[in-house]
Amino acid sequence: MPQREAGEVAAVGDRQATATAESTPRRDLSPRALRVLGAGLGGGIVLALLSVLASDGAAPGTPLRQSLAIAGSLLLLVPLAFSLGKRSGRSRRTPAWFSAHVLASALGAVLVTAHAAAGDLLSPPGLVWLALMGLLAQGLAARLLLSRPLSTLFSSRLGSFREAEPDLRERLRVVIRRKQTLLAALDPAADEALFSPNLRHALRHPWLTWRYARLAATEARLVGRGEAGLVLAYWRRTHIALALLFLLGLIGHVVLVLFFAGYVAGDGPVDWWHVAAWGG
Ligand code: HEM
């Protein structure tokens, strides 16, 4: 394990960024590709909405629209696989996974819109659709509007912050030493400059992982990423909260239409593919 001294403070962020960039092939989507994708997504959603106006008697439960809903929902589960893969520590090609997650969500959203728009959008499943739209808009906006200004903020604030805190070096040295001591127990083979805990560490050593994460957060704040990190963390948390709401809503909707079809249909006929018509 290389010994990081406090004198290397200025290089901490740079070293980690360079090391990550060297060890991970960049297959991320460029801002231009993301903009094209955003435009395609918007166009696809408008077309899906128009398809409902153009067809007489369109209903979300027709064989075609229900199949689109199933295909779209499966595609929308790719981000979940992405999220779990990232945290398991097994995925070595995170940027490729990131592209897959964006593409799959965009296509899935268009298919699901062709299904949902044929019904009443001012209904509980309509809220699931709205959560999905919010999720996509927020995710795209975060990527396009937030990452560039933040990188400027990282580089511009570092110097002034250090001048304002003369004891910064000493405090950083203490934090890094503590991280190294913890890491020796948490993952002895890991390099502290490159290490970040994943799901496997959290499951095996929850307490050590939590303490390590706290120290890493303190270190990030001390080297000047605090303000930027806070904005990013807020956006990420909102994104994850919206995604969880969407996922819970989707599960609830699918369970209701497939198993409690009688309840969903009310006095009308159950005219869609289902497993049981409980609650009728
Ligand atoms: C993100 C995924 C989904 C969204 C946002 C969504 C949204 C909607 C909306 C807004 C409606 C109309 C509700 C109404 O008119 O009261 C609806 C109805 C329906 N959905 Fe979905 N849905 C999704 C996935 C699915 C899946 C995966 C299935 C099948 C397994 C499905 C099956 C149905 C059926 C059968 C109806 C018709 C129920 C009725 O006629 O009252 N949906 N959905």
PDB file of C-alpha atoms and ligand atoms in Angstrom:
ATOM      1  CA  MET A   1       0.000   0.000   0.000  1.00  0.00           C
ATOM      2  CA  PRO A   2       1.624   3.294  -1.003  1.00  0.00           C
ATOM      3  CA  GLN A   3       2.006   5.742   1.895  1.00  0.00           C
ATOM      4  CA  ARG A   4       0.171   8.946   1.077  1.00  0.00           C
ATOM      5  CA  GLU A   5       1.630  11.952   2.857  1.00  0.00           C
ATOM      6  CA  ALA A   6      -0.191  15.175   3.549  1.00  0.00           C
ATOM      7  CA  GLY A   7       2.204  16.988   1.219  1.00  0.00           C
ATOM      8  CA  GLU A   8       0.442  15.238  -1.616  1.00  0.00           C
ATOM      9  CA  VAL A   9      -2.825  16.915  -0.693  1.00  0.00           C
ATOM     10  CA  ALA A  10      -3.117  18.954  -3.861  1.00  0.00           C
ATOM     11  CA  ALA A  11      -2.645  15.856  -5.931  1.00  0.00           C
ATOM     12  CA  VAL A  12      -5.152  13.680  -4.081  1.00  0.00           C
ATOM     13  CA  GLY A  13      -8.130  14.443  -6.307  1.00  0.00           C
ATOM     14  CA  ASP A  14      -6.036  14.434  -9.474  1.00  0.00           C
ATOM     15  CA  ARG A  15      -4.348  11.120  -8.620  1.00  0.00           C
ATOM     16  CA  GLN A  16      -7.624   9.390  -7.982  1.00  0.00           C
ATOM     17  CA  ALA A  17      -9.198  10.803 -11.136  1.00  0.00           C
ATOM     18  CA  THR A  18      -6.195   9.863 -13.284  1.00  0.00           C
ATOM     19  CA  ALA A  19      -5.950   6.388 -11.793  1.00  0.00           C
ATOM     20  CA  THR A  20      -9.656   5.763 -12.351  1.00  0.00           C
ATOM     21  CA  ALA A  21      -9.441   7.043 -15.908  1.00  0.00           C
ATOM     22  CA  GLU A  22      -6.458   4.801 -16.603  1.00  0.00           C
ATOM     23  CA  SER A  23      -7.982   1.668 -15.123  1.00  0.00           C
ATOM     24  CA  THR A  24     -11.454   2.093 -16.684  1.00  0.00           C
ATOM     25  CA  PRO A  25     -12.010   2.209 -20.435  1.00  0.00           C
ATOM     26  CA  ARG A  26     -14.071   5.321 -21.270  1.00  0.00           C
ATOM     27  CA  ARG A  27     -17.162   4.125 -23.057  1.00  0.00           C
ATOM     28  CA  ASP A  28     -19.437   6.729 -21.629  1.00  0.00           C
ATOM     29  CA  LEU A  29     -21.960   8.614 -23.775  1.00  0.00           C
ATOM     30  CA  SER A  30     -20.707  12.032 -24.862  1.00  0.00           C
ATOM     31  CA  PRO A  31     -22.830  15.124 -24.062  1.00  0.00           C
ATOM     32  CA  ARG A  32     -23.665  15.335 -27.797  1.00  0.00           C
ATOM     33  CA  ALA A  33     -24.819  11.688 -27.873  1.00  0.00           C
ATOM     34  CA  LEU A  34     -26.902  12.360 -24.760  1.00  0.00           C
ATOM     35  CA  ARG A  35     -28.519  15.399 -26.391  1.00  0.00           C
ATOM     36  CA  VAL A  36     -29.361  13.387 -29.520  1.00  0.00           C
ATOM     37  CA  LEU A  37     -30.756  10.650 -27.284  1.00  0.00           C
ATOM     38  CA  GLY A  38     -32.821  13.192 -25.325  1.00  0.00           C
ATOM     39  CA  ALA A  39     -34.289  14.553 -28.571  1.00  0.00           C
ATOM     40  CA  GLY A  40     -35.007  10.977 -29.765  1.00  0.00           C
ATOM     41  CA  LEU A  41     -36.658  10.180 -26.452  1.00  0.00           C
ATOM     42  CA  GLY A  42     -38.855  13.303 -26.608  1.00  0.00           C
ATOM     43  CA  GLY A  43     -39.809  12.547 -30.234  1.00  0.00           C
ATOM     44  CA  GLY A  44     -40.546   8.900 -29.432  1.00  0.00           C
ATOM     45  CA  ILE A  45     -42.789   9.842 -26.515  1.00  0.00           C
ATOM     46  CA  VAL A  46     -44.723  12.346 -28.649  1.00  0.00           C
ATOM     47  CA  LEU A  47     -45.160   9.662 -31.361  1.00  0.00           C
ATOM     48  CA  ALA A  48     -46.324   7.146 -28.739  1.00  0.00           C
ATOM     49  CA  LEU A  49     -48.900   9.671 -27.465  1.00  0.00           C
ATOM     50  CA  LEU A  50     -50.047  10.428 -31.035  1.00  0.00           C
ATOM     51  CA  SER A  51     -50.401   6.698 -31.774  1.00  0.00           C
ATOM     52  CA  VAL A  52     -53.199   6.635 -29.196  1.00  0.00           C
ATOM     53  CA  LEU A  53     -55.053   9.563 -30.788  1.00  0.00           C
ATOM     54  CA  ALA A  54     -54.686   7.951 -34.213  1.00  0.00           C
ATOM     55  CA  SER A  55     -56.171   4.583 -33.270  1.00  0.00           C
ATOM     56  CA  ASP A  56     -59.836   4.077 -32.432  1.00  0.00           C
ATOM     57  CA  GLY A  57     -60.621   2.061 -29.336  1.00  0.00           C
ATOM     58  CA  ALA A  58     -56.995   2.084 -28.116  1.00  0.00           C
ATOM     59  CA  ALA A  59     -56.825   0.605 -24.616  1.00  0.00           C
ATOM     60  CA  PRO A  60     -53.802  -0.164 -22.441  1.00  0.00           C
ATOM     61  CA  GLY A  61     -54.874  -3.802 -22.090  1.00  0.00           C
ATOM     62  CA  THR A  62     -55.074  -4.760 -25.808  1.00  0.00           C
ATOM     63  CA  PRO A  63     -52.619  -7.562 -26.700  1.00  0.00           C
ATOM     64  CA  LEU A  64     -50.329  -5.153 -28.594  1.00  0.00           C
ATOM     65  CA  ARG A  65     -50.237  -2.427 -25.922  1.00  0.00           C
ATOM     66  CA  GLN A  66     -49.905  -4.889 -23.061  1.00  0.00           C
ATOM     67  CA  SER A  67     -46.981  -6.562 -24.862  1.00  0.00           C
ATOM     68  CA  LEU A  68     -45.369  -3.125 -25.339  1.00  0.00           C
ATOM     69  CA  ALA A  69     -45.848  -2.524 -21.596  1.00  0.00           C
ATOM     70  CA  ILE A  70     -44.150  -5.814 -20.697  1.00  0.00           C
ATOM     71  CA  ALA A  71     -41.217  -5.238 -23.102  1.00  0.00           C
ATOM     72  CA  GLY A  72     -40.865  -1.624 -21.944  1.00  0.00           C
ATOM     73  CA  SER A  73     -40.957  -2.577 -18.261  1.00  0.00           C
ATOM     74  CA  LEU A  74     -38.286  -5.245 -18.768  1.00  0.00           C
ATOM     75  CA  LEU A  75     -36.083  -2.646 -20.455  1.00  0.00           C
ATOM     76  CA  LEU A  76     -36.723  -0.279 -17.565  1.00  0.00           C
ATOM     77  CA  LEU A  77     -35.333  -2.912 -15.193  1.00  0.00           C
ATOM     78  CA  VAL A  78     -31.892  -2.663 -16.858  1.00  0.00           C
ATOM     79  CA  PRO A  79     -31.007   0.387 -14.712  1.00  0.00           C
ATOM     80  CA  LEU A  80     -31.715  -1.719 -11.632  1.00  0.00           C
ATOM     81  CA  ALA A  81     -29.276  -4.372 -12.867  1.00  0.00           C
ATOM     82  CA  PHE A  82     -26.799  -1.530 -13.556  1.00  0.00           C
ATOM     83  CA  SER A  83     -27.182  -0.183 -10.072  1.00  0.00           C
ATOM     84  CA  LEU A  84     -26.731  -3.591  -8.421  1.00  0.00           C
ATOM     85  CA  GLY A  85     -23.821  -4.500 -10.732  1.00  0.00           C
ATOM     86  CA  LYS A  86     -22.035  -1.272  -9.853  1.00  0.00           C
ATOM     87  CA  ARG A  87     -22.401  -1.893  -6.133  1.00  0.00           C
ATOM     88  CA  SER A  88     -21.443  -5.573  -6.274  1.00  0.00           C
ATOM     89  CA  GLY A  89     -17.900  -4.610  -7.300  1.00  0.00           C
ATOM     90  CA  ARG A  90     -18.041  -7.201 -10.082  1.00  0.00           C
ATOM     91  CA  SER A  91     -18.778  -4.882 -12.992  1.00  0.00           C
ATOM     92  CA  ARG A  92     -15.452  -3.782 -14.521  1.00  0.00           C
ATOM     93  CA  ARG A  93     -17.060  -1.895 -17.413  1.00  0.00           C
ATOM     94  CA  THR A  94     -19.203   0.630 -15.580  1.00  0.00           C
ATOM     95  CA  PRO A  95     -19.246   3.228 -18.405  1.00  0.00           C
ATOM     96  CA  ALA A  96     -20.548   0.590 -20.870  1.00  0.00           C
ATOM     97  CA  TRP A  97     -23.204  -0.326 -18.321  1.00  0.00           C
ATOM     98  CA  PHE A  98     -24.040   3.347 -17.931  1.00  0.00           C
ATOM     99  CA  SER A  99     -24.681   3.665 -21.676  1.00  0.00           C
ATOM    100  CA  ALA A 100     -26.816   0.509 -21.620  1.00  0.00           C
ATOM    101  CA  HIS A 101     -28.848   1.900 -18.719  1.00  0.00           C
ATOM    102  CA  VAL A 102     -29.537   5.204 -20.502  1.00  0.00           C
ATOM    103  CA  LEU A 103     -30.430   3.573 -23.836  1.00  0.00           C
ATOM    104  CA  ALA A 104     -32.638   0.896 -22.262  1.00  0.00           C
ATOM    105  CA  SER A 105     -34.507   3.445 -20.113  1.00  0.00           C
ATOM    106  CA  ALA A 106     -35.162   5.698 -23.127  1.00  0.00           C
ATOM    107  CA  LEU A 107     -36.519   2.881 -25.308  1.00  0.00           C
ATOM    108  CA  GLY A 108     -38.460   1.357 -22.416  1.00  0.00           C
ATOM    109  CA  ALA A 109     -40.086   4.723 -21.659  1.00  0.00           C
ATOM    110  CA  VAL A 110     -41.317   5.111 -25.252  1.00  0.00           C
ATOM    111  CA  LEU A 111     -42.838   1.595 -25.269  1.00  0.00           C
ATOM    112  CA  VAL A 112     -44.487   2.089 -21.878  1.00  0.00           C
ATOM    113  CA  THR A 113     -45.899   5.465 -23.004  1.00  0.00           C
ATOM    114  CA  ALA A 114     -47.609   3.781 -25.986  1.00  0.00           C
ATOM    115  CA  HIS A 115     -49.299   1.551 -23.383  1.00  0.00           C
ATOM    116  CA  ALA A 116     -50.079   4.056 -20.641  1.00  0.00           C
ATOM    117  CA  ALA A 117     -51.359   6.883 -22.843  1.00  0.00           C
ATOM    118  CA  ALA A 118     -54.164   4.628 -24.078  1.00  0.00           C
ATOM    119  CA  GLY A 119     -55.607   4.731 -20.553  1.00  0.00           C
ATOM    120  CA  ASP A 120     -56.310   7.401 -17.981  1.00  0.00           C
ATOM    121  CA  LEU A 121     -53.125   9.241 -17.036  1.00  0.00           C
ATOM    122  CA  LEU A 122     -54.920  10.829 -14.060  1.00  0.00           C
ATOM    123  CA  SER A 123     -54.992   7.506 -12.210  1.00  0.00           C
ATOM    124  CA  PRO A 124     -52.612   5.648  -9.848  1.00  0.00           C
ATOM    125  CA  PRO A 125     -50.765   3.921 -12.734  1.00  0.00           C
ATOM    126  CA  GLY A 126     -50.739   7.324 -14.452  1.00  0.00           C
ATOM    127  CA  LEU A 127     -48.684   8.559 -11.492  1.00  0.00           C
ATOM    128  CA  VAL A 128     -46.232   5.718 -12.125  1.00  0.00           C
ATOM    129  CA  TRP A 129     -45.859   7.051 -15.683  1.00  0.00           C
ATOM    130  CA  LEU A 130     -45.376  10.594 -14.386  1.00  0.00           C
ATOM    131  CA  ALA A 131     -42.681   9.389 -11.954  1.00  0.00           C
ATOM    132  CA  LEU A 132     -40.944   7.744 -14.914  1.00  0.00           C
ATOM    133  CA  MET A 133     -41.028  10.974 -16.939  1.00  0.00           C
ATOM    134  CA  GLY A 134     -39.649  12.913 -13.960  1.00  0.00           C
ATOM    135  CA  LEU A 135     -36.916  10.330 -13.501  1.00  0.00           C
ATOM    136  CA  LEU A 136     -35.802  10.542 -17.120  1.00  0.00           C
ATOM    137  CA  ALA A 137     -35.924  14.343 -17.252  1.00  0.00           C
ATOM    138  CA  GLN A 138     -34.005  14.628 -13.983  1.00  0.00           C
ATOM    139  CA  GLY A 139     -31.392  12.031 -14.996  1.00  0.00           C
ATOM    140  CA  LEU A 140     -30.739  13.656 -18.388  1.00  0.00           C
ATOM    141  CA  ALA A 141     -30.631  17.163 -16.905  1.00  0.00           C
ATOM    142  CA  ALA A 142     -28.174  16.031 -14.215  1.00  0.00           C
ATOM    143  CA  ARG A 143     -25.829  14.574 -16.815  1.00  0.00           C
ATOM    144  CA  LEU A 144     -26.052  17.466 -19.259  1.00  0.00           C
ATOM    145  CA  LEU A 145     -26.251  20.521 -17.009  1.00  0.00           C
ATOM    146  CA  LEU A 146     -24.500  19.476 -13.844  1.00  0.00           C
ATOM    147  CA  SER A 147     -21.305  17.556 -14.649  1.00  0.00           C
ATOM    148  CA  ARG A 148     -19.506  20.395 -16.528  1.00  0.00           C
ATOM    149  CA  PRO A 149     -20.129  23.248 -14.064  1.00  0.00           C
ATOM    150  CA  LEU A 150     -19.126  20.918 -11.243  1.00  0.00           C
ATOM    151  CA  SER A 151     -15.806  20.040 -12.844  1.00  0.00           C
ATOM    152  CA  THR A 152     -15.083  23.792 -13.144  1.00  0.00           C
ATOM    153  CA  LEU A 153     -15.988  24.185  -9.494  1.00  0.00           C
ATOM    154  CA  PHE A 154     -13.610  21.355  -8.497  1.00  0.00           C
ATOM    155  CA  SER A 155     -10.624  23.051 -10.135  1.00  0.00           C
ATOM    156  CA  SER A 156     -11.408  26.661  -9.230  1.00  0.00           C
ATOM    157  CA  ARG A 157     -12.111  26.343  -5.517  1.00  0.00           C
ATOM    158  CA  LEU A 158      -9.264  24.100  -4.437  1.00  0.00           C
ATOM    159  CA  GLY A 159      -6.580  26.823  -3.996  1.00  0.00           C
ATOM    160  CA  SER A 160      -8.677  29.397  -2.165  1.00  0.00           C
ATOM    161  CA  PHE A 161     -10.065  26.767   0.195  1.00  0.00           C
ATOM    162  CA  ARG A 162      -6.591  25.605   1.189  1.00  0.00           C
ATOM    163  CA  GLU A 163      -5.406  29.135   1.867  1.00  0.00           C
ATOM    164  CA  ALA A 164      -8.381  29.709   4.138  1.00  0.00           C
ATOM    165  CA  GLU A 165      -7.530  26.640   6.240  1.00  0.00           C
ATOM    166  CA  PRO A 166      -3.886  26.622   7.369  1.00  0.00           C
ATOM    167  CA  ASP A 167      -4.265  23.402   9.410  1.00  0.00           C
ATOM    168  CA  LEU A 168      -5.781  21.568   6.452  1.00  0.00           C
ATOM    169  CA  ARG A 169      -2.662  19.479   5.745  1.00  0.00           C
ATOM    170  CA  GLU A 170      -2.515  18.178   9.274  1.00  0.00           C
ATOM    171  CA  ARG A 171      -6.212  17.318   9.326  1.00  0.00           C
ATOM    172  CA  LEU A 172      -5.926  15.544   5.995  1.00  0.00           C
ATOM    173  CA  ARG A 173      -2.910  13.570   7.172  1.00  0.00           C
ATOM    174  CA  VAL A 174      -4.890  12.305  10.161  1.00  0.00           C
ATOM    175  CA  VAL A 175      -7.868  11.324   7.982  1.00  0.00           C
ATOM    176  CA  ILE A 176      -5.676   9.474   5.470  1.00  0.00           C
ATOM    177  CA  ARG A 177      -3.829   7.587   8.230  1.00  0.00           C
ATOM    178  CA  ARG A 178      -7.180   6.499   9.714  1.00  0.00           C
ATOM    179  CA  LYS A 179      -8.371   5.367   6.298  1.00  0.00           C
ATOM    180  CA  GLN A 180      -5.215   3.304   5.820  1.00  0.00           C
ATOM    181  CA  THR A 181      -5.598   1.657   9.220  1.00  0.00           C
ATOM    182  CA  LEU A 182      -9.237   0.798   8.537  1.00  0.00           C
ATOM    183  CA  LEU A 183      -8.456  -0.486   5.059  1.00  0.00           C
ATOM    184  CA  ALA A 184      -5.897  -2.930   6.451  1.00  0.00           C
ATOM    185  CA  ALA A 185      -8.828  -4.693   8.171  1.00  0.00           C
ATOM    186  CA  LEU A 186     -11.461  -4.065   5.504  1.00  0.00           C
ATOM    187  CA  ASP A 187      -9.564  -5.100   2.371  1.00  0.00           C
ATOM    188  CA  PRO A 188      -5.822  -5.658   2.994  1.00  0.00           C
ATOM    189  CA  ALA A 189      -4.973  -6.059  -0.701  1.00  0.00           C
ATOM    190  CA  ALA A 190      -6.569  -2.745  -1.706  1.00  0.00           C
ATOM    191  CA  ASP A 191      -4.775   0.518  -2.464  1.00  0.00           C
ATOM    192  CA  GLU A 192      -6.151   3.361  -0.352  1.00  0.00           C
ATOM    193  CA  ALA A 193      -5.697   5.972  -3.111  1.00  0.00           C
ATOM    194  CA  LEU A 194      -7.928   3.967  -5.450  1.00  0.00           C
ATOM    195  CA  PHE A 195     -10.250   2.142  -3.074  1.00  0.00           C
ATOM    196  CA  SER A 196     -13.945   2.763  -2.646  1.00  0.00           C
ATOM    197  CA  PRO A 197     -16.148   0.339  -0.692  1.00  0.00           C
ATOM    198  CA  ASN A 198     -18.766  -1.700  -2.557  1.00  0.00           C
ATOM    199  CA  LEU A 199     -21.755  -3.906  -1.648  1.00  0.00           C
ATOM    200  CA  ARG A 200     -19.522  -6.901  -0.843  1.00  0.00           C
ATOM    201  CA  HIS A 201     -17.588  -4.882   1.748  1.00  0.00           C
ATOM    202  CA  ALA A 202     -20.827  -3.496   3.212  1.00  0.00           C
ATOM    203  CA  LEU A 203     -22.257  -7.009   3.639  1.00  0.00           C
ATOM    204  CA  ARG A 204     -19.098  -8.533   5.133  1.00  0.00           C
ATOM    205  CA  HIS A 205     -17.984  -5.617   7.308  1.00  0.00           C
ATOM    206  CA  PRO A 206     -20.896  -3.169   7.670  1.00  0.00           C
ATOM    207  CA  TRP A 207     -19.406  -1.213  10.570  1.00  0.00           C
ATOM    208  CA  LEU A 208     -15.923  -0.863   9.037  1.00  0.00           C
ATOM    209  CA  THR A 209     -17.446   0.090   5.667  1.00  0.00           C
ATOM    210  CA  TRP A 210     -19.610   2.766   7.257  1.00  0.00           C
ATOM    211  CA  ARG A 211     -16.642   4.233   9.140  1.00  0.00           C
ATOM    212  CA  TYR A 212     -14.505   4.160   5.995  1.00  0.00           C
ATOM    213  CA  ALA A 213     -17.231   5.930   3.986  1.00  0.00           C
ATOM    214  CA  ARG A 214     -17.450   8.646   6.651  1.00  0.00           C
ATOM    215  CA  LEU A 215     -13.675   9.212   6.496  1.00  0.00           C
ATOM    216  CA  ALA A 216     -13.760   9.313   2.679  1.00  0.00           C
ATOM    217  CA  ALA A 217     -16.521  11.940   2.861  1.00  0.00           C
ATOM    218  CA  THR A 218     -14.448  14.012   5.292  1.00  0.00           C
ATOM    219  CA  GLU A 219     -11.421  13.735   3.006  1.00  0.00           C
ATOM    220  CA  ALA A 220     -13.468  14.829  -0.026  1.00  0.00           C
ATOM    221  CA  ARG A 221     -14.778  17.812   1.912  1.00  0.00           C
ATOM    222  CA  LEU A 222     -11.275  18.808   3.039  1.00  0.00           C
ATOM    223  CA  VAL A 223      -9.815  18.748  -0.478  1.00  0.00           C
ATOM    224  CA  GLY A 224     -12.552  21.114  -1.583  1.00  0.00           C
ATOM    225  CA  ARG A 225     -15.150  18.877  -3.116  1.00  0.00           C
ATOM    226  CA  GLY A 226     -17.658  19.497  -0.361  1.00  0.00           C
ATOM    227  CA  GLU A 227     -19.857  22.068  -2.037  1.00  0.00           C
ATOM    228  CA  ALA A 228     -19.878  20.382  -5.418  1.00  0.00           C
ATOM    229  CA  GLY A 229     -20.265  16.973  -3.804  1.00  0.00           C
ATOM    230  CA  LEU A 230     -23.312  18.195  -1.919  1.00  0.00           C
ATOM    231  CA  VAL A 231     -25.104  19.283  -5.096  1.00  0.00           C
ATOM    232  CA  LEU A 232     -24.249  15.997  -6.803  1.00  0.00           C
ATOM    233  CA  ALA A 233     -25.276  13.968  -3.769  1.00  0.00           C
ATOM    234  CA  TYR A 234     -28.625  15.810  -3.641  1.00  0.00           C
ATOM    235  CA  TRP A 235     -29.315  15.105  -7.309  1.00  0.00           C
ATOM    236  CA  ARG A 236     -28.286  11.475  -6.941  1.00  0.00           C
ATOM    237  CA  ARG A 237     -30.494  10.956  -3.901  1.00  0.00           C
ATOM    238  CA  THR A 238     -33.488  12.529  -5.635  1.00  0.00           C
ATOM    239  CA  HIS A 239     -32.848  10.283  -8.651  1.00  0.00           C
ATOM    240  CA  ILE A 240     -32.667   7.148  -6.508  1.00  0.00           C
ATOM    241  CA  ALA A 241     -35.778   8.144  -4.500  1.00  0.00           C
ATOM    242  CA  LEU A 242     -37.771   8.738  -7.706  1.00  0.00           C
ATOM    243  CA  ALA A 243     -36.518   5.422  -9.112  1.00  0.00           C
ATOM    244  CA  LEU A 244     -37.639   3.556  -5.984  1.00  0.00           C
ATOM    245  CA  LEU A 245     -41.073   5.203  -6.112  1.00  0.00           C
ATOM    246  CA  PHE A 246     -41.367   4.234  -9.757  1.00  0.00           C
ATOM    247  CA  LEU A 247     -40.282   0.650  -9.067  1.00  0.00           C
ATOM    248  CA  LEU A 248     -42.738   0.207  -6.187  1.00  0.00           C
ATOM    249  CA  GLY A 249     -45.548   1.700  -8.312  1.00  0.00           C
ATOM    250  CA  LEU A 250     -44.700  -0.586 -11.227  1.00  0.00           C
ATOM    251  CA  ILE A 251     -44.667  -3.704  -9.035  1.00  0.00           C
ATOM    252  CA  GLY A 252     -47.998  -2.685  -7.468  1.00  0.00           C
ATOM    253  CA  HIS A 253     -49.588  -2.030 -10.877  1.00  0.00           C
ATOM    254  CA  VAL A 254     -48.387  -5.333 -12.386  1.00  0.00           C
ATOM    255  CA  VAL A 255     -49.538  -7.361  -9.370  1.00  0.00           C
ATOM    256  CA  LEU A 256     -52.976  -5.682  -9.500  1.00  0.00           C
ATOM    257  CA  VAL A 257     -53.618  -6.117 -13.247  1.00  0.00           C
ATOM    258  CA  LEU A 258     -52.258  -9.677 -13.381  1.00  0.00           C
ATOM    259  CA  PHE A 259     -53.679 -11.121 -10.160  1.00  0.00           C
ATOM    260  CA  PHE A 260     -56.478  -8.774  -9.060  1.00  0.00           C
ATOM    261  CA  ALA A 261     -57.832  -8.202 -12.566  1.00  0.00           C
ATOM    262  CA  GLY A 262     -61.418  -8.513 -11.279  1.00  0.00           C
ATOM    263  CA  TYR A 263     -60.858  -5.665  -8.836  1.00  0.00           C
ATOM    264  CA  VAL A 264     -59.172  -3.470 -11.501  1.00  0.00           C
ATOM    265  CA  ALA A 265     -61.951  -4.079 -14.069  1.00  0.00           C
ATOM    266  CA  GLY A 266     -64.680  -3.195 -11.537  1.00  0.00           C
ATOM    267  CA  ASP A 267     -68.064  -3.707 -13.204  1.00  0.00           C
ATOM    268  CA  GLY A 268     -66.510  -4.051 -16.674  1.00  0.00           C
ATOM    269  CA  PRO A 269     -65.073  -7.157 -18.353  1.00  0.00           C
ATOM    270  CA  VAL A 270     -61.494  -8.314 -17.777  1.00  0.00           C
ATOM    271  CA  ASP A 271     -60.372  -8.033 -21.398  1.00  0.00           C
ATOM    272  CA  TRP A 272     -56.604  -8.341 -21.004  1.00  0.00           C
ATOM    273  CA  TRP A 273     -54.210 -11.200 -20.388  1.00  0.00           C
ATOM    274  CA  HIS A 274     -54.067 -11.979 -16.653  1.00  0.00           C
ATOM    275  CA  VAL A 275     -53.276 -14.773 -14.224  1.00  0.00           C
ATOM    276  CA  ALA A 276     -56.185 -14.432 -11.763  1.00  0.00           C
ATOM    277  CA  ALA A 277     -59.262 -12.210 -11.482  1.00  0.00           C
ATOM    278  CA  TRP A 278     -59.340 -11.932  -7.683  1.00  0.00           C
ATOM    279  CA  GLY A 279     -61.289  -9.099  -6.120  1.00  0.00           C
ATOM    280  CA  GLY A 280     -64.040  -8.992  -8.775  1.00  0.00           C
TER     281      GLY A 280
HETATM  282  C1  HEM B   1     -43.758   1.509 -16.384  1.00  0.00           C
HETATM  283  C2  HEM B   1     -44.664   0.629 -16.655  1.00  0.00           C
HETATM  284  C3  HEM B   1     -46.137   0.902 -16.752  1.00  0.00           C
HETATM  285  C4  HEM B   1     -46.846   2.069 -16.680  1.00  0.00           C
HETATM  286  C5  HEM B   1     -46.312   3.474 -16.445  1.00  0.00           C
HETATM  287  C6  HEM B   1     -48.235   1.729 -16.859  1.00  0.00           C
HETATM  288  C7  HEM B   1     -49.249   2.655 -16.845  1.00  0.00           C
HETATM  289  C8  HEM B   1     -50.598   2.327 -17.060  1.00  0.00           C
HETATM  290  C9  HEM B   1     -51.679   3.291 -17.135  1.00  0.00           C
HETATM  291  C10 HEM B   1     -51.531   4.803 -16.989  1.00  0.00           C
HETATM  292  C11 HEM B   1     -52.806   2.609 -17.331  1.00  0.00           C
HETATM  293  C12 HEM B   1     -54.229   3.189 -17.481  1.00  0.00           C
HETATM  294  C13 HEM B   1     -54.951   3.167 -16.153  1.00  0.00           C
HETATM  295  C14 HEM B   1     -56.429   3.549 -16.304  1.00  0.00           C
HETATM  296  O1  HEM B   1     -56.892   3.813 -17.393  1.00  0.00           O
HETATM  297  O2  HEM B   1     -57.088   3.573 -15.242  1.00  0.00           O
HETATM  298  C15 HEM B   1     -52.472   1.203 -17.394  1.00  0.00           C
HETATM  299  C16 HEM B   1     -53.360   0.194 -17.582  1.00  0.00           C
HETATM  300  C17 HEM B   1     -53.034  -1.137 -17.717  1.00  0.00           C
HETATM  301  N1  HEM B   1     -51.768  -1.674 -17.573  1.00  0.00           N
HETATM  302 FE1  HEM B   1     -50.067  -0.659 -17.305  1.00  0.00          FE
HETATM  303  N2  HEM B   1     -48.337   0.379 -17.021  1.00  0.00           N
HETATM  304  C18 HEM B   1     -47.077  -0.167 -16.979  1.00  0.00           C
HETATM  305  C19 HEM B   1     -46.692  -1.483 -17.093  1.00  0.00           C
HETATM  306  C20 HEM B   1     -47.602  -2.514 -17.287  1.00  0.00           C
HETATM  307  C21 HEM B   1     -47.260  -3.911 -17.407  1.00  0.00           C
HETATM  308  C22 HEM B   1     -45.833  -4.481 -17.319  1.00  0.00           C
HETATM  309  C23 HEM B   1     -48.419  -4.600 -17.609  1.00  0.00           C
HETATM  310  C24 HEM B   1     -48.636  -6.087 -17.796  1.00  0.00           C
HETATM  311  C25 HEM B   1     -48.076  -7.005 -17.123  1.00  0.00           C
HETATM  312  C26 HEM B   1     -49.496  -3.637 -17.606  1.00  0.00           C
HETATM  313  C27 HEM B   1     -50.823  -3.939 -17.771  1.00  0.00           C
HETATM  314  C28 HEM B   1     -51.872  -3.041 -17.789  1.00  0.00           C
HETATM  315  C29 HEM B   1     -53.243  -3.380 -18.057  1.00  0.00           C
HETATM  316  C30 HEM B   1     -53.776  -4.765 -18.333  1.00  0.00           C
HETATM  317  C31 HEM B   1     -53.977  -2.195 -18.006  1.00  0.00           C
HETATM  318  C32 HEM B   1     -55.469  -2.024 -18.235  1.00  0.00           C
HETATM  319  C33 HEM B   1     -56.227  -1.996 -16.958  1.00  0.00           C
HETATM  320  C34 HEM B   1     -57.625  -1.469 -17.220  1.00  0.00           C
HETATM  321  O3  HEM B   1     -58.119  -1.577 -18.323  1.00  0.00           O
HETATM  322  O4  HEM B   1     -58.204  -0.932 -16.271  1.00  0.00           O
HETATM  323  N3  HEM B   1     -48.974  -2.385 -17.399  1.00  0.00           N
HETATM  324  N4  HEM B   1     -51.124   1.064 -17.216  1.00  0.00           N
END
